[in-house]
mmCIF file of C-alpha atoms in Angstrom:
data_model
loop_
_atom_site.group_PDB
_atom_site.id
_atom_site.type_symbol
_atom_site.label_atom_id
_atom_site.label_comp_id
_atom_site.label_asym_id
_atom_site.label_seq_id
_atom_site.Cartn_x
_atom_site.Cartn_y
_atom_site.Cartn_z
ATOM 1 C CA MET A 1294 16.295 0.737 -21.727
ATOM 2 C CA ARG A 1295 14.410 -1.309 -19.145
ATOM 3 C CA PRO A 1296 11.771 0.661 -17.221
ATOM 4 C CA THR A 1297 11.976 1.068 -13.462
ATOM 5 C CA LEU A 1298 9.101 -0.802 -11.808
ATOM 6 C CA VAL A 1299 7.265 1.289 -9.201
ATOM 7 C CA PHE A 1300 5.134 -0.959 -6.998
ATOM 8 C CA ASP A 1301 2.371 -0.064 -4.640
ATOM 9 C CA TYR A 1302 2.796 -2.313 -1.594
ATOM 10 C CA ASP A 1303 -0.529 -3.031 0.119
ATOM 11 C CA GLY A 1304 -2.766 -4.870 -2.310
ATOM 12 C CA ALA A 1305 -0.026 -5.444 -4.865
ATOM 13 C CA ILE A 1306 2.572 -7.401 -2.861
ATOM 14 C CA HIS A 1307 1.345 -7.460 0.749
ATOM 15 C CA ASN A 1308 -2.014 -9.077 1.646
ATOM 16 C CA THR A 1309 -2.714 -6.321 4.135
ATOM 17 C CA MET A 1310 -6.081 -7.407 5.509
ATOM 18 C CA ARG A 1311 -4.386 -10.141 7.536
ATOM 19 C CA ILE A 1312 -3.025 -7.495 9.896
ATOM 20 C CA TYR A 1313 -5.105 -4.399 9.108
ATOM 21 C CA GLU A 1314 -8.534 -5.770 9.945
ATOM 22 C CA PRO A 1315 -7.658 -6.954 13.480
ATOM 23 C CA ALA A 1316 -5.753 -3.704 14.119
ATOM 24 C CA PHE A 1317 -8.705 -1.622 12.968
ATOM 25 C CA ARG A 1318 -11.315 -3.626 14.919
ATOM 26 C CA GLU A 1319 -9.252 -3.386 18.096
ATOM 27 C CA THR A 1320 -8.996 0.385 17.687
ATOM 28 C CA TYR A 1321 -12.676 0.734 16.803
ATOM 29 C CA ALA A 1322 -13.620 -1.135 20.002
ATOM 30 C CA TRP A 1323 -11.518 1.407 21.932
ATOM 31 C CA LEU A 1324 -13.331 4.306 20.220
ATOM 32 C CA VAL A 1325 -16.743 2.842 21.077
ATOM 33 C CA GLU A 1326 -15.738 1.988 24.652
ATOM 34 C CA ASN A 1327 -14.615 5.571 25.208
ATOM 35 C CA ARG A 1328 -17.803 6.908 23.569
ATOM 36 C CA TYR A 1329 -16.045 8.690 20.755
ATOM 37 C CA CYS A 1330 -18.541 7.138 18.347
ATOM 38 C CA GLU A 1331 -21.671 5.005 18.239
ATOM 39 C CA GLU A 1332 -21.107 1.334 17.505
ATOM 40 C CA GLN A 1333 -22.169 0.207 14.041
ATOM 41 C CA PRO A 1334 -21.626 -2.951 12.007
ATOM 42 C CA ILE A 1335 -18.546 -2.673 9.788
ATOM 43 C CA SER A 1336 -17.919 -5.272 7.107
ATOM 44 C CA SER A 1337 -14.568 -6.614 6.008
ATOM 45 C CA GLU A 1338 -15.322 -5.176 2.565
ATOM 46 C CA GLN A 1339 -15.698 -1.686 4.042
ATOM 47 C CA ILE A 1340 -12.415 -2.057 5.922
ATOM 48 C CA ALA A 1341 -10.638 -3.275 2.771
ATOM 49 C CA GLY A 1342 -11.922 -0.185 0.956
ATOM 50 C CA TRP A 1343 -9.754 2.029 3.173
ATOM 51 C CA LEU A 1344 -6.566 0.290 2.136
ATOM 52 C CA GLY A 1345 -4.675 2.487 -0.275
ATOM 53 C CA LEU A 1346 -5.688 5.663 1.554
ATOM 54 C CA ASN A 1347 -3.201 7.303 3.860
ATOM 55 C CA SER A 1348 -4.161 7.406 7.534
ATOM 56 C CA LYS A 1349 -5.397 11.014 7.413
ATOM 57 C CA GLU A 1350 -7.638 10.294 4.445
ATOM 58 C CA MET A 1351 -8.976 7.128 6.072
ATOM 59 C CA TRP A 1352 -10.083 8.707 9.352
ATOM 60 C CA ASN A 1353 -11.430 11.821 7.633
ATOM 61 C CA SER A 1354 -13.507 9.531 5.439
ATOM 62 C CA PHE A 1355 -14.727 7.164 8.165
ATOM 63 C CA LEU A 1356 -15.279 9.434 11.180
ATOM 64 C CA PRO A 1357 -14.805 13.047 10.044
ATOM 65 C CA GLN A 1358 -16.529 14.374 13.173
ATOM 66 C CA LEU A 1359 -13.855 13.061 15.556
ATOM 67 C CA PRO A 1360 -11.562 15.654 17.164
ATOM 68 C CA GLN A 1361 -8.186 15.653 15.442
ATOM 69 C CA GLU A 1362 -6.394 14.445 18.577
ATOM 70 C CA VAL A 1363 -8.679 11.399 18.700
ATOM 71 C CA LYS A 1364 -8.078 10.670 15.009
ATOM 72 C CA ASP A 1365 -4.346 10.909 15.673
ATOM 73 C CA GLU A 1366 -4.575 8.507 18.623
ATOM 74 C CA ALA A 1367 -6.708 6.061 16.623
ATOM 75 C CA SER A 1368 -4.233 6.202 13.753
ATOM 76 C CA HIS A 1369 -1.371 5.588 16.179
ATOM 77 C CA ARG A 1370 -3.149 2.582 17.697
ATOM 78 C CA VAL A 1371 -3.808 0.990 14.317
ATOM 79 C CA GLY A 1372 -0.246 1.596 13.190
ATOM 80 C CA SER A 1373 1.285 0.258 16.410
ATOM 81 C CA SER A 1374 -0.853 -2.877 16.281
ATOM 82 C CA MET A 1375 0.150 -3.546 12.678
ATOM 83 C CA VAL A 1376 3.843 -3.083 13.450
ATOM 84 C CA GLU A 1377 3.581 -5.509 16.366
ATOM 85 C CA GLN A 1378 1.910 -8.055 14.121
ATOM 86 C CA ILE A 1379 4.677 -7.638 11.540
ATOM 87 C CA LYS A 1380 7.287 -8.246 14.233
ATOM 88 C CA THR A 1381 5.510 -11.463 15.259
ATOM 89 C CA HIS A 1382 5.506 -12.674 11.630
ATOM 90 C CA LYS A 1383 1.756 -12.338 11.016
ATOM 91 C CA ALA A 1384 2.171 -10.240 7.867
ATOM 92 C CA VAL A 1385 2.002 -12.236 4.624
ATOM 93 C CA TRP A 1386 2.761 -11.522 0.986
ATOM 94 C CA TYR A 1387 0.558 -12.781 -1.816
ATOM 95 C CA SER A 1388 1.359 -16.288 -2.968
ATOM 96 C CA GLY A 1389 4.040 -16.171 -5.635
ATOM 97 C CA ALA A 1390 5.192 -12.623 -4.854
ATOM 98 C CA LYS A 1391 8.758 -13.541 -3.890
ATOM 99 C CA GLU A 1392 9.174 -15.758 -6.933
ATOM 100 C CA VAL A 1393 7.959 -12.972 -9.238
ATOM 101 C CA LEU A 1394 10.285 -10.434 -7.629
ATOM 102 C CA ASN A 1395 13.186 -12.874 -8.002
ATOM 103 C CA GLU A 1396 12.384 -13.308 -11.693
ATOM 104 C CA LEU A 1397 12.149 -9.580 -12.356
ATOM 105 C CA TYR A 1398 15.292 -8.802 -10.364
ATOM 106 C CA GLU A 1399 17.291 -11.484 -12.162
ATOM 107 C CA ALA A 1400 16.037 -10.089 -15.487
ATOM 108 C CA GLY A 1401 17.689 -6.792 -14.592
ATOM 109 C CA TYR A 1402 14.732 -4.619 -13.569
ATOM 110 C CA GLN A 1403 15.225 -1.902 -10.975
ATOM 111 C CA MET A 1404 12.291 -1.938 -8.535
ATOM 112 C CA LEU A 1405 10.905 0.593 -6.050
ATOM 113 C CA ILE A 1406 8.004 0.754 -3.591
ATOM 114 C CA LEU A 1407 5.746 3.822 -3.281
ATOM 115 C CA SER A 1408 3.185 3.356 -0.510
ATOM 116 C CA ASN A 1409 0.631 5.417 1.424
ATOM 117 C CA CYS A 1410 2.093 4.141 4.687
ATOM 118 C CA LYS A 1411 3.904 5.414 7.764
ATOM 119 C CA ILE A 1412 7.636 5.345 8.445
ATOM 120 C CA SER A 1413 7.412 2.672 11.168
ATOM 121 C CA TYR A 1414 5.355 0.449 8.862
ATOM 122 C CA ARG A 1415 7.884 0.839 6.054
ATOM 123 C CA LYS A 1416 10.823 0.039 8.316
ATOM 124 C CA SER A 1417 9.128 -3.005 9.843
ATOM 125 C CA HIS A 1418 8.288 -4.544 6.469
ATOM 126 C CA TRP A 1419 11.714 -3.714 5.034
ATOM 127 C CA LYS A 1420 13.311 -5.693 7.853
ATOM 128 C CA GLU A 1421 10.767 -8.517 8.130
ATOM 129 C CA PHE A 1422 10.879 -9.430 4.444
ATOM 130 C CA ALA A 1423 14.521 -8.455 3.787
ATOM 131 C CA MET A 1424 13.233 -6.243 0.990
ATOM 132 C CA LYS A 1425 16.596 -4.743 0.079
ATOM 133 C CA LYS A 1426 17.197 -7.986 -1.820
ATOM 134 C CA TRP A 1427 14.818 -6.743 -4.535
ATOM 135 C CA PHE A 1428 14.107 -3.047 -4.033
ATOM 136 C CA SER A 1429 16.337 -0.024 -4.461
ATOM 137 C CA ALA A 1430 14.073 2.195 -2.307
ATOM 138 C CA PHE A 1431 10.819 2.215 -0.340
ATOM 139 C CA TYR A 1432 8.976 5.553 -0.310
ATOM 140 C CA ASP A 1433 6.374 6.135 2.418
ATOM 141 C CA CYS A 1434 3.928 9.047 2.451
ATOM 142 C CA GLU A 1435 4.617 10.085 6.070
ATOM 143 C CA SER A 1436 8.122 11.166 5.065
ATOM 144 C CA TYR A 1437 6.439 13.626 2.671
ATOM 145 C CA ASP A 1438 3.825 14.936 5.154
ATOM 146 C CA PHE A 1439 1.214 12.516 3.768
ATOM 147 C CA ALA A 1440 1.343 14.064 0.307
ATOM 148 C CA PRO A 1441 -0.446 12.131 -2.468
ATOM 149 C CA LYS A 1442 1.509 9.739 -4.654
ATOM 150 C CA THR A 1443 1.083 12.123 -7.591
ATOM 151 C CA GLU A 1444 3.422 14.500 -5.743
ATOM 152 C CA ILE A 1445 5.807 11.968 -4.207
ATOM 153 C CA ILE A 1446 6.481 10.439 -7.622
ATOM 154 C CA HIS A 1447 8.333 13.627 -8.598
ATOM 155 C CA ASN A 1448 10.830 12.923 -5.805
ATOM 156 C CA VAL A 1449 11.213 9.435 -7.249
ATOM 157 C CA GLN A 1450 11.907 10.947 -10.667
ATOM 158 C CA ASN A 1451 14.686 13.078 -9.196
ATOM 159 C CA GLN A 1452 16.442 10.014 -7.804
ATOM 160 C CA PHE A 1453 15.584 7.312 -10.325
ATOM 161 C CA PRO A 1454 15.201 8.554 -13.902
ATOM 162 C CA GLY A 1455 12.470 6.867 -15.964
ATOM 163 C CA PRO A 1456 10.896 5.377 -17.885
ATOM 164 C CA TYR A 1457 8.619 3.643 -15.367
ATOM 165 C CA ILE A 1458 5.851 1.114 -15.098
ATOM 166 C CA VAL A 1459 3.580 1.602 -12.082
ATOM 167 C CA ILE A 1460 1.905 -1.446 -10.517
ATOM 168 C CA GLY A 1461 -0.937 -1.124 -7.995
ATOM 169 C CA ASP A 1462 -4.527 -1.880 -7.028
ATOM 170 C CA ARG A 1463 -6.103 1.533 -6.433
ATOM 171 C CA TYR A 1464 -7.056 4.585 -8.484
ATOM 172 C CA SER A 1465 -4.372 6.571 -6.632
ATOM 173 C CA ASP A 1466 -1.790 4.288 -8.252
ATOM 174 C CA LEU A 1467 -3.283 4.941 -11.686
ATOM 175 C CA GLU A 1468 -3.112 8.691 -10.996
ATOM 176 C CA CYS A 1469 0.508 8.256 -9.954
ATOM 177 C CA ALA A 1470 1.294 6.534 -13.253
ATOM 178 C CA ARG A 1471 -0.340 9.302 -15.243
ATOM 179 C CA ALA A 1472 1.539 11.945 -13.212
ATOM 180 C CA CYS A 1473 4.834 10.497 -14.424
ATOM 181 C CA ASP A 1474 3.540 9.670 -17.930
ATOM 182 C CA SER A 1475 3.886 5.932 -17.345
ATOM 183 C CA LEU A 1476 2.106 2.701 -18.127
ATOM 184 C CA PHE A 1477 -0.059 1.301 -15.350
ATOM 185 C CA VAL A 1478 -0.653 -2.351 -14.438
ATOM 186 C CA GLY A 1479 -3.801 -2.766 -12.323
ATOM 187 C CA CYS A 1480 -3.890 -5.557 -9.738
ATOM 188 C CA LYS A 1481 -7.426 -6.948 -9.723
ATOM 189 C CA TYR A 1482 -6.574 -9.229 -6.786
ATOM 190 C CA GLY A 1483 -6.007 -6.234 -4.475
ATOM 191 C CA PHE A 1484 -8.414 -4.006 -2.564
ATOM 192 C CA GLY A 1485 -9.658 -1.546 -5.170
ATOM 193 C CA LYS A 1486 -13.132 -1.624 -6.643
ATOM 194 C CA GLU A 1487 -13.288 -2.832 -10.219
ATOM 195 C CA ASN A 1488 -14.152 0.570 -11.698
ATOM 196 C CA GLU A 1489 -11.000 2.077 -10.158
ATOM 197 C CA LEU A 1490 -8.900 0.166 -12.666
ATOM 198 C CA GLU A 1491 -10.969 0.756 -15.802
ATOM 199 C CA GLU A 1492 -8.308 3.013 -17.325
ATOM 200 C CA ALA A 1493 -5.401 0.664 -16.602
ATOM 201 C CA ASP A 1494 -3.131 -0.159 -19.532
ATOM 202 C CA TYR A 1495 -2.966 -3.778 -18.362
ATOM 203 C CA LEU A 1496 -4.813 -5.841 -15.751
ATOM 204 C CA ILE A 1497 -3.643 -8.896 -13.838
ATOM 205 C CA ASP A 1498 -5.659 -11.348 -11.741
ATOM 206 C CA ALA A 1499 -2.623 -12.619 -9.835
ATOM 207 C CA ILE A 1500 0.898 -11.359 -9.299
ATOM 208 C CA GLN A 1501 2.274 -14.398 -11.162
ATOM 209 C CA GLN A 1502 1.014 -12.795 -14.405
ATOM 210 C CA LEU A 1503 3.191 -9.699 -13.976
ATOM 211 C CA PRO A 1504 6.418 -10.847 -15.725
ATOM 212 C CA GLU A 1505 4.493 -11.702 -18.888
ATOM 213 C CA ILE A 1506 2.837 -8.260 -18.868
ATOM 214 C CA ILE A 1507 6.192 -6.530 -18.318
ATOM 215 C CA ASP A 1508 7.584 -8.426 -21.314
ATOM 216 C CA LEU A 1509 4.689 -7.182 -23.457
ATOM 217 C CA THR A 1510 5.711 -3.566 -22.825
ATOM 218 C CA ARG A 1511 9.221 -3.986 -24.241
#
């Protein structure tokens, strides 16, 4: 029986920094201008480190002292900016991603997305990239009250019986794989730090290597 492939999205398929960094910097300028925080230099590497966290985790990590209503507004601004960029075709997938998905789909694999994203983000990407061509479902964390992937995966199991292979770039994806007793393929080209993927069953440097790894698991 072929396993169902459960993909993370940002950092595994979508090169998120293209739209996340400008959205974040625009929102951060608004926070500074309105004196919600003191301005400080923020590197692209620091911004990339937040990818893979849900929006609540990100703002609690970056500016925990902000009032909740300000965190909510900042989160809304980032999300709205990213959706607008998706609609104007600024979002990009990693080179080779569509070809790999075509190959896996034609080989008969069922594929899903499980992402720490919001509903509007999910819907915008689903439409922009015509994702129903490859994926049977796209799970976002907002629909589950921003629960961790280790919990959401049990909803996946109810709808799509295993076995599974989980593919992602962050430790949260590894935890998700372990929560459903699955193999994990770590994407070194994504946004996680190298030590996050130390316990991965397999590692890939580019998405083009994924079909060969999937074949090895059979």
